[in-house]
mmCIF file of C-alpha atoms in Angstrom:
data_model
loop_
_atom_site.group_PDB
_atom_site.id
_atom_site.type_symbol
_atom_site.label_atom_id
_atom_site.label_comp_id
_atom_site.label_asym_id
_atom_site.label_seq_id
_atom_site.Cartn_x
_atom_site.Cartn_y
_atom_site.Cartn_z
ATOM 1 C CA MET A 1 30.270 -14.807 -1.138
ATOM 2 C CA ASP A 2 27.051 -16.468 -0.042
ATOM 3 C CA ALA A 3 25.979 -18.718 2.813
ATOM 4 C CA GLU A 4 26.335 -21.927 0.792
ATOM 5 C CA THR A 5 29.934 -21.078 -0.073
ATOM 6 C CA LEU A 6 30.738 -20.426 3.601
ATOM 7 C CA ARG A 7 28.938 -23.625 4.585
ATOM 8 C CA THR A 8 31.038 -25.553 2.059
ATOM 9 C CA PHE A 9 34.289 -24.091 3.423
ATOM 10 C CA VAL A 10 33.329 -24.982 7.008
ATOM 11 C CA ALA A 11 32.393 -28.529 5.947
ATOM 12 C CA VAL A 12 35.803 -29.046 4.274
ATOM 13 C CA ALA A 13 37.564 -27.572 7.302
ATOM 14 C CA GLU A 14 35.727 -29.963 9.625
ATOM 15 C CA THR A 15 36.064 -33.128 7.524
ATOM 16 C CA GLY A 16 39.486 -32.477 5.972
ATOM 17 C CA GLN A 17 38.246 -34.026 2.731
ATOM 18 C CA PHE A 18 36.547 -32.479 -0.306
ATOM 19 C CA GLN A 19 34.667 -35.714 -0.984
ATOM 20 C CA ALA A 20 33.511 -36.025 2.621
ATOM 21 C CA ALA A 21 32.281 -32.429 2.539
ATOM 22 C CA ALA A 22 30.493 -33.129 -0.757
ATOM 23 C CA ASP A 23 28.745 -36.156 0.747
ATOM 24 C CA GLU A 24 27.698 -34.133 3.792
ATOM 25 C CA LEU A 25 26.292 -31.306 1.663
ATOM 26 C CA GLY A 26 24.729 -33.541 -0.974
ATOM 27 C CA ILE A 27 26.669 -32.050 -3.883
ATOM 28 C CA SER A 28 29.485 -33.222 -6.120
ATOM 29 C CA GLN A 29 33.179 -33.001 -5.247
ATOM 30 C CA GLN A 30 33.618 -30.803 -8.300
ATOM 31 C CA ALA A 31 31.010 -28.348 -6.928
ATOM 32 C CA VAL A 32 32.874 -28.231 -3.601
ATOM 33 C CA SER A 33 36.156 -27.494 -5.383
ATOM 34 C CA LYS A 34 34.550 -24.715 -7.457
ATOM 35 C CA ARG A 35 33.024 -23.061 -4.383
ATOM 36 C CA ILE A 36 36.303 -23.111 -2.456
ATOM 37 C CA SER A 37 38.234 -21.731 -5.426
ATOM 38 C CA ALA A 38 35.656 -18.938 -5.881
ATOM 39 C CA LEU A 39 35.839 -18.073 -2.177
ATOM 40 C CA GLU A 40 39.630 -17.892 -2.218
ATOM 41 C CA ARG A 41 39.556 -15.658 -5.292
ATOM 42 C CA HIS A 42 36.985 -13.419 -3.651
ATOM 43 C CA ILE A 43 38.972 -12.837 -0.462
ATOM 44 C CA GLU A 44 42.334 -13.074 -2.266
ATOM 45 C CA ALA A 45 43.787 -15.595 0.179
ATOM 46 C CA THR A 46 44.548 -19.313 0.274
ATOM 47 C CA LEU A 47 42.346 -20.925 2.901
ATOM 48 C CA LEU A 48 43.056 -24.613 2.376
ATOM 49 C CA VAL A 49 46.279 -26.446 1.660
ATOM 50 C CA ARG A 50 45.586 -29.452 -0.605
ATOM 51 C CA SER A 51 47.565 -32.674 -0.454
ATOM 52 C CA SER A 52 47.173 -36.310 -1.451
ATOM 53 C CA ARG A 53 45.859 -37.021 2.038
ATOM 54 C CA GLY A 54 43.134 -34.347 1.851
ATOM 55 C CA SER A 55 43.222 -30.743 2.905
ATOM 56 C CA ARG A 56 44.085 -28.685 5.959
ATOM 57 C CA LEU A 57 43.579 -25.082 6.936
ATOM 58 C CA SER A 58 46.240 -22.565 6.005
ATOM 59 C CA LEU A 59 47.125 -19.842 8.505
ATOM 60 C CA ASP A 60 44.648 -17.555 6.734
ATOM 61 C CA GLY A 61 42.084 -20.336 6.810
ATOM 62 C CA GLN A 62 42.523 -20.736 10.576
ATOM 63 C CA VAL A 63 41.855 -17.005 11.031
ATOM 64 C CA PHE A 64 38.905 -17.048 8.624
ATOM 65 C CA LEU A 65 37.131 -20.154 10.021
ATOM 66 C CA PRO A 66 35.678 -18.717 13.281
ATOM 67 C CA HIS A 67 34.314 -15.700 11.390
ATOM 68 C CA ALA A 68 32.659 -17.968 8.826
ATOM 69 C CA GLU A 69 31.113 -20.017 11.637
ATOM 70 C CA LYS A 70 29.754 -16.865 13.290
ATOM 71 C CA VAL A 71 28.172 -15.732 10.010
ATOM 72 C CA LEU A 72 26.479 -19.107 9.541
ATOM 73 C CA ALA A 73 25.254 -19.075 13.139
ATOM 74 C CA ALA A 74 23.789 -15.589 12.639
ATOM 75 C CA ILE A 75 22.015 -16.726 9.463
ATOM 76 C CA ALA A 76 20.574 -19.754 11.278
ATOM 77 C CA GLN A 77 19.381 -17.516 14.118
ATOM 78 C CA ALA A 78 17.769 -15.088 11.682
ATOM 79 C CA GLU A 79 15.958 -17.927 9.891
ATOM 80 C CA GLN A 80 14.767 -19.357 13.189
ATOM 81 C CA SER A 81 13.392 -15.989 14.300
ATOM 82 C CA VAL A 82 10.794 -15.975 11.511
ATOM 83 C CA ARG A 83 10.092 -19.709 11.361
ATOM 84 C CA PRO A 84 6.379 -20.454 12.005
ATOM 85 C CA GLY A 85 5.786 -20.661 15.739
ATOM 86 C CA SER A 86 9.060 -19.026 16.735
ATOM 87 C CA ARG A 87 7.322 -15.804 17.811
ATOM 88 C CA PRO A 88 3.932 -14.930 19.315
ATOM 89 C CA LEU A 89 0.902 -14.870 17.037
ATOM 90 C CA ARG A 90 -0.233 -11.226 16.875
ATOM 91 C CA VAL A 91 -4.036 -10.976 16.562
ATOM 92 C CA ASP A 92 -6.122 -7.829 16.135
ATOM 93 C CA VAL A 93 -9.343 -8.256 18.164
ATOM 94 C CA LEU A 94 -10.713 -4.789 17.256
ATOM 95 C CA ASN A 95 -12.022 -3.996 20.763
ATOM 96 C CA ARG A 96 -11.292 -5.745 24.037
ATOM 97 C CA ARG A 97 -14.951 -5.700 25.128
ATOM 98 C CA ILE A 98 -16.444 -7.524 22.148
ATOM 99 C CA SER A 99 -16.764 -11.109 20.918
ATOM 100 C CA PRO A 100 -13.411 -11.540 19.097
ATOM 101 C CA ALA A 101 -11.466 -10.581 22.212
ATOM 102 C CA GLN A 102 -13.565 -12.953 24.328
ATOM 103 C CA ALA A 103 -13.138 -15.782 21.801
ATOM 104 C CA VAL A 104 -9.361 -15.344 21.661
ATOM 105 C CA TYR A 105 -9.275 -15.253 25.476
ATOM 106 C CA ARG A 106 -11.273 -18.502 25.698
ATOM 107 C CA PHE A 107 -8.889 -20.040 23.163
ATOM 108 C CA TYR A 108 -5.929 -19.001 25.287
ATOM 109 C CA ARG A 109 -7.572 -20.384 28.446
ATOM 110 C CA SER A 110 -8.013 -23.749 26.719
ATOM 111 C CA HIS A 111 -4.494 -23.636 25.205
ATOM 112 C CA PRO A 112 -2.360 -21.963 27.910
ATOM 113 C CA GLU A 113 0.826 -23.195 26.274
ATOM 114 C CA VAL A 114 0.395 -21.048 23.152
ATOM 115 C CA ASP A 115 2.232 -17.792 22.656
ATOM 116 C CA LEU A 116 0.008 -15.011 21.333
ATOM 117 C CA GLU A 117 -0.515 -11.269 21.606
ATOM 118 C CA ALA A 118 -3.929 -9.595 21.361
ATOM 119 C CA VAL A 119 -3.910 -6.034 20.006
ATOM 120 C CA THR A 120 -6.596 -3.554 18.940
ATOM 121 C CA LEU A 121 -6.400 -1.700 15.639
ATOM 122 C CA SER A 122 -9.664 0.019 16.559
ATOM 123 C CA THR A 123 -8.914 3.198 14.585
ATOM 124 C CA GLU A 124 -8.472 1.299 11.337
ATOM 125 C CA ASN A 125 -11.325 0.325 9.015
ATOM 126 C CA ALA A 126 -11.565 -3.190 7.604
ATOM 127 C CA ALA A 127 -9.602 -2.411 4.434
ATOM 128 C CA ARG A 128 -6.725 -0.901 6.411
ATOM 129 C CA ALA A 129 -6.776 -3.802 8.869
ATOM 130 C CA ALA A 130 -6.503 -6.232 5.943
ATOM 131 C CA GLN A 131 -3.548 -4.226 4.671
ATOM 132 C CA ALA A 132 -1.933 -4.438 8.114
ATOM 133 C CA VAL A 133 -2.269 -8.217 7.908
ATOM 134 C CA LEU A 134 -0.796 -8.246 4.412
ATOM 135 C CA GLU A 135 2.149 -6.103 5.525
ATOM 136 C CA GLY A 136 2.794 -8.225 8.613
ATOM 137 C CA THR A 137 1.921 -5.607 11.234
ATOM 138 C CA VAL A 138 -0.431 -8.246 12.635
ATOM 139 C CA ASP A 139 -0.836 -11.906 11.728
ATOM 140 C CA ALA A 140 -4.630 -11.943 11.799
ATOM 141 C CA SER A 141 -7.583 -9.618 12.294
ATOM 142 C CA PHE A 142 -11.293 -10.057 13.029
ATOM 143 C CA ARG A 143 -13.276 -7.908 10.608
ATOM 144 C CA ALA A 144 -16.547 -7.876 8.652
ATOM 145 C CA LEU A 145 -15.200 -7.444 5.151
ATOM 146 C CA PRO A 146 -17.096 -8.201 1.917
ATOM 147 C CA THR A 147 -15.460 -10.996 -0.048
ATOM 148 C CA ALA A 148 -14.988 -8.705 -3.049
ATOM 149 C CA GLN A 149 -12.892 -6.358 -0.906
ATOM 150 C CA VAL A 150 -10.501 -9.003 0.442
ATOM 151 C CA PRO A 151 -7.116 -8.118 -1.115
ATOM 152 C CA ALA A 152 -4.993 -10.630 -2.975
ATOM 153 C CA GLY A 153 -2.770 -12.585 -0.628
ATOM 154 C CA ILE A 154 -5.325 -12.543 2.206
ATOM 155 C CA SER A 155 -7.621 -15.407 3.203
ATOM 156 C CA ALA A 156 -10.894 -14.717 5.018
ATOM 157 C CA GLU A 157 -12.924 -17.193 7.054
ATOM 158 C CA ARG A 158 -16.258 -16.378 8.674
ATOM 159 C CA LEU A 159 -15.593 -18.115 11.976
ATOM 160 C CA LEU A 160 -17.376 -15.998 14.573
ATOM 161 C CA ASP A 161 -20.996 -14.888 14.242
ATOM 162 C CA ALA A 162 -21.947 -12.638 17.168
ATOM 163 C CA PRO A 163 -25.728 -12.610 17.847
ATOM 164 C CA LEU A 164 -27.089 -9.152 18.646
ATOM 165 C CA GLU A 165 -29.071 -8.262 21.738
ATOM 166 C CA LEU A 166 -31.167 -5.227 22.594
ATOM 167 C CA LEU A 167 -29.949 -3.256 25.608
ATOM 168 C CA VAL A 168 -32.499 -0.990 27.308
ATOM 169 C CA GLY A 169 -33.229 0.664 30.620
ATOM 170 C CA PRO A 170 -35.929 -0.572 33.037
ATOM 171 C CA SER A 171 -38.498 1.991 31.809
ATOM 172 C CA HIS A 172 -38.283 1.028 28.145
ATOM 173 C CA PRO A 173 -41.492 -0.498 26.690
ATOM 174 C CA LEU A 174 -39.582 -3.688 25.744
ATOM 175 C CA ALA A 175 -37.726 -4.033 29.050
ATOM 176 C CA ALA A 176 -39.822 -7.009 30.238
ATOM 177 C CA ALA A 177 -39.787 -8.911 26.949
ATOM 178 C CA PRO A 178 -38.074 -12.347 27.081
ATOM 179 C CA TRP A 179 -37.007 -11.842 23.461
ATOM 180 C CA VAL A 180 -37.784 -9.481 20.584
ATOM 181 C CA ARG A 181 -38.018 -9.818 16.817
ATOM 182 C CA PRO A 182 -35.867 -7.354 14.847
ATOM 183 C CA ALA A 183 -38.993 -6.126 13.059
ATOM 184 C CA ASP A 184 -40.508 -5.215 16.467
ATOM 185 C CA LEU A 185 -37.800 -2.571 16.858
ATOM 186 C CA ALA A 186 -39.213 -0.480 14.028
ATOM 187 C CA GLY A 187 -40.304 2.848 15.471
ATOM 188 C CA HIS A 188 -37.948 2.627 18.454
ATOM 189 C CA ARG A 189 -34.877 4.845 18.575
ATOM 190 C CA ILE A 190 -31.707 2.773 18.552
ATOM 191 C CA TRP A 191 -28.678 4.846 19.440
ATOM 192 C CA ILE A 192 -25.183 3.572 18.639
ATOM 193 C CA PRO A 193 -22.800 6.495 19.117
ATOM 194 C CA GLY A 194 -19.394 6.347 17.527
ATOM 195 C CA ILE A 195 -20.315 4.787 14.183
ATOM 196 C CA ARG A 196 -17.821 6.246 11.710
ATOM 197 C CA PRO A 197 -18.562 6.477 7.979
ATOM 198 C CA GLY A 198 -16.524 4.078 5.905
ATOM 199 C CA THR A 199 -16.156 1.469 8.647
ATOM 200 C CA GLU A 200 -17.423 -2.095 8.407
ATOM 201 C CA TRP A 201 -19.791 -1.590 11.346
ATOM 202 C CA ALA A 202 -21.334 1.408 9.573
ATOM 203 C CA ALA A 203 -22.003 -0.824 6.558
ATOM 204 C CA PHE A 204 -23.401 -3.537 8.827
ATOM 205 C CA TYR A 205 -25.855 -1.276 10.652
ATOM 206 C CA GLN A 206 -26.930 0.346 7.385
ATOM 207 C CA ALA A 207 -27.791 -3.104 6.006
ATOM 208 C CA LEU A 208 -29.577 -4.020 9.254
ATOM 209 C CA SER A 209 -31.633 -0.816 9.166
ATOM 210 C CA GLU A 210 -32.696 -1.417 5.574
ATOM 211 C CA ALA A 211 -33.537 -5.081 6.174
ATOM 212 C CA PHE A 212 -35.894 -4.470 9.117
ATOM 213 C CA GLY A 213 -36.925 -0.835 8.738
ATOM 214 C CA LEU A 214 -35.060 0.297 11.834
ATOM 215 C CA SER A 215 -34.016 3.753 12.955
ATOM 216 C CA ILE A 216 -30.365 3.509 13.968
ATOM 217 C CA ASP A 217 -28.419 6.699 14.520
ATOM 218 C CA ALA A 218 -25.028 7.782 15.790
ATOM 219 C CA LEU A 219 -25.973 11.383 16.536
ATOM 220 C CA GLY A 220 -24.162 13.276 19.244
ATOM 221 C CA PRO A 221 -20.680 12.915 20.676
ATOM 222 C CA ASN A 222 -19.454 9.537 21.892
ATOM 223 C CA PHE A 223 -18.462 9.928 25.542
ATOM 224 C CA GLY A 224 -17.739 6.229 25.997
ATOM 225 C CA ASP A 225 -19.572 3.129 27.162
ATOM 226 C CA GLU A 226 -20.250 4.411 30.673
ATOM 227 C CA ALA A 227 -22.029 7.506 29.362
ATOM 228 C CA LEU A 228 -24.109 5.321 27.035
ATOM 229 C CA MET A 229 -25.169 3.114 29.974
ATOM 230 C CA ASP A 230 -26.134 6.215 31.966
ATOM 231 C CA ALA A 231 -28.285 7.481 29.080
ATOM 232 C CA LEU A 232 -30.059 4.127 28.671
ATOM 233 C CA ALA A 233 -30.816 3.892 32.384
ATOM 234 C CA ASP A 234 -32.423 7.352 32.414
ATOM 235 C CA SER A 235 -34.475 6.927 29.234
ATOM 236 C CA ALA A 236 -37.852 5.310 28.583
ATOM 237 C CA SER A 237 -37.337 5.318 24.814
ATOM 238 C CA LEU A 238 -33.631 4.893 24.096
ATOM 239 C CA ALA A 239 -32.115 1.514 23.154
ATOM 240 C CA THR A 240 -28.874 0.215 21.742
ATOM 241 C CA LEU A 241 -27.564 -3.021 20.262
ATOM 242 C CA VAL A 242 -24.724 -5.095 21.667
ATOM 243 C CA GLY A 243 -23.231 -8.479 20.889
ATOM 244 C CA SER A 244 -24.331 -11.334 23.134
ATOM 245 C CA GLY A 245 -20.709 -12.001 24.027
ATOM 246 C CA ASP A 246 -19.749 -8.367 24.559
ATOM 247 C CA ARG A 247 -18.705 -7.438 28.095
ATOM 248 C CA TYR A 248 -20.151 -4.202 29.417
ATOM 249 C CA LEU A 249 -20.367 -3.080 33.020
ATOM 250 C CA TRP A 250 -22.879 -0.766 34.645
ATOM 251 C CA THR A 251 -23.940 0.076 38.167
ATOM 252 C CA GLN A 252 -26.569 -2.118 39.785
ATOM 253 C CA THR A 253 -28.981 0.808 40.136
ATOM 254 C CA HIS A 254 -29.128 1.177 36.351
ATOM 255 C CA ASP A 255 -31.010 -2.154 36.099
ATOM 256 C CA LEU A 256 -30.313 -2.428 32.356
ATOM 257 C CA ARG A 257 -31.847 -5.343 30.450
ATOM 258 C CA ARG A 258 -30.196 -7.432 27.719
ATOM 259 C CA ILE A 259 -32.906 -8.869 25.476
ATOM 260 C CA PRO A 260 -32.130 -11.539 22.836
ATOM 261 C CA LEU A 261 -33.235 -10.956 19.248
ATOM 262 C CA HIS A 262 -34.909 -13.847 17.428
ATOM 263 C CA GLY A 263 -36.965 -14.454 14.331
ATOM 264 C CA PRO A 264 -34.388 -14.085 12.819
ATOM 265 C CA THR A 265 -31.340 -13.479 14.991
ATOM 266 C CA PRO A 266 -29.142 -10.742 13.488
ATOM 267 C CA VAL A 267 -25.474 -11.704 13.735
ATOM 268 C CA TYR A 268 -22.379 -9.598 13.262
ATOM 269 C CA PRO A 269 -20.201 -11.711 10.920
ATOM 270 C CA HIS A 270 -16.659 -11.485 12.241
ATOM 271 C CA MET A 271 -14.302 -12.868 9.610
ATOM 272 C CA LEU A 272 -10.766 -13.899 10.462
ATOM 273 C CA LEU A 273 -8.338 -12.345 7.999
ATOM 274 C CA PHE A 274 -4.856 -13.848 7.656
ATOM 275 C CA ARG A 275 -2.107 -14.124 5.084
ATOM 276 C CA SER A 276 -2.739 -16.920 2.630
ATOM 277 C CA GLY A 277 -0.426 -19.826 3.311
ATOM 278 C CA ASP A 278 0.509 -18.638 6.824
ATOM 279 C CA LYS A 279 1.624 -21.776 8.686
ATOM 280 C CA HIS A 280 1.970 -20.311 12.164
ATOM 281 C CA PRO A 281 0.882 -23.226 14.400
ATOM 282 C CA VAL A 282 -1.021 -20.963 16.794
ATOM 283 C CA LEU A 283 -3.040 -19.539 13.885
ATOM 284 C CA THR A 284 -3.869 -23.077 12.771
ATOM 285 C CA ALA A 285 -4.955 -23.978 16.305
ATOM 286 C CA LEU A 286 -7.046 -20.797 16.664
ATOM 287 C CA ARG A 287 -8.884 -21.438 13.388
ATOM 288 C CA GLU A 288 -9.631 -25.018 14.409
ATOM 289 C CA TYR A 289 -10.826 -23.854 17.827
ATOM 290 C CA LEU A 290 -13.193 -21.298 16.341
ATOM 291 C CA ARG A 291 -14.597 -23.890 13.936
ATOM 292 C CA THR A 292 -15.349 -26.443 16.642
ATOM 293 C CA ALA A 293 -15.518 -24.772 20.054
ATOM 294 C CA GLY A 294 -16.749 -21.252 19.379
ATOM 295 C CA PRO A 295 -20.310 -20.177 20.220
ATOM 296 C CA ARG A 296 -22.828 -20.938 17.519
ATOM 297 C CA ALA A 297 -25.949 -18.959 16.689
ATOM 298 C CA SER A 298 -29.199 -20.671 15.728
ATOM 299 C CA ARG A 299 -29.911 -21.584 12.138
ATOM 300 C CA ASP A 300 -32.456 -18.775 11.820
ATOM 301 C CA VAL A 301 -29.980 -15.926 11.490
ATOM 302 C CA TRP A 302 -29.639 -12.772 9.449
ATOM 303 C CA ALA A 303 -26.382 -11.326 8.174
ATOM 304 C CA PRO A 304 -25.699 -8.816 5.391
ATOM 305 C CA GLY A 305 -25.732 -10.303 1.925
ATOM 306 C CA TRP A 306 -22.076 -9.347 1.460
ATOM 307 C CA ALA A 307 -20.977 -11.455 4.438
ATOM 308 C CA ALA A 308 -20.243 -14.644 2.532
ATOM 309 C CA ARG A 309 -19.571 -17.927 4.278
#
């Protein structure tokens, strides 16, 4: 007994005619008759009394009808629950301080009617995040994933390039510079605690180091952003790299300086991963927003060779 058989029975019960039910369902009268006969054999009861004038419900049919209607209503509700746009779009922004979270927030501010949920799968590497998208744990994720590593069934669009900036304390030799070339950072210690082997940001900073001859390390325990800001403020040699759209807070007495990088501008290539063919309207709107309204870096940019457009 399937939904179409129940739908056929309800149609006959409502119209009182096999032909009228057939016209309503877009099938032949013979198909209607076969479905009703199969249903009656299955439940071992006569549901409809046939006559020259049409058909009417038997006593068993009158008892069976409301249950059939409830089943069809439950099926319709279940289908509606997973129809594109019927639930919030669930987006992994990786970290609430960095560019993807800010971009999704700006999108929401410009589209307050949309229904979305921002989450952070910060403990997962790019491959696991892509798997979470594939499995439906989230609908989309911002990650820097080489094209060759994008699993089947996942689409990847490079929609958010985050320009890097140098962050230093007031005593650093580059603190007064209006901008700095990446090559000028050679010989300076750049400390980015918390880089974990096997993550996409580890691969990114490795490529950046090799491209410009930089010394980037993650030595020592990561006590959080506040501890990093304290260390920068107290050091005349320590520096770190942050995204231009990243939101970090520090006390006014720290007097930290954010210095743009140019010639070229290194960008962190956030790619939006989503299930191929996903028609969620909020996902469609977010992709269009990022293509047209998101911040754009200059043409003179650097990104790892594996970060394909």
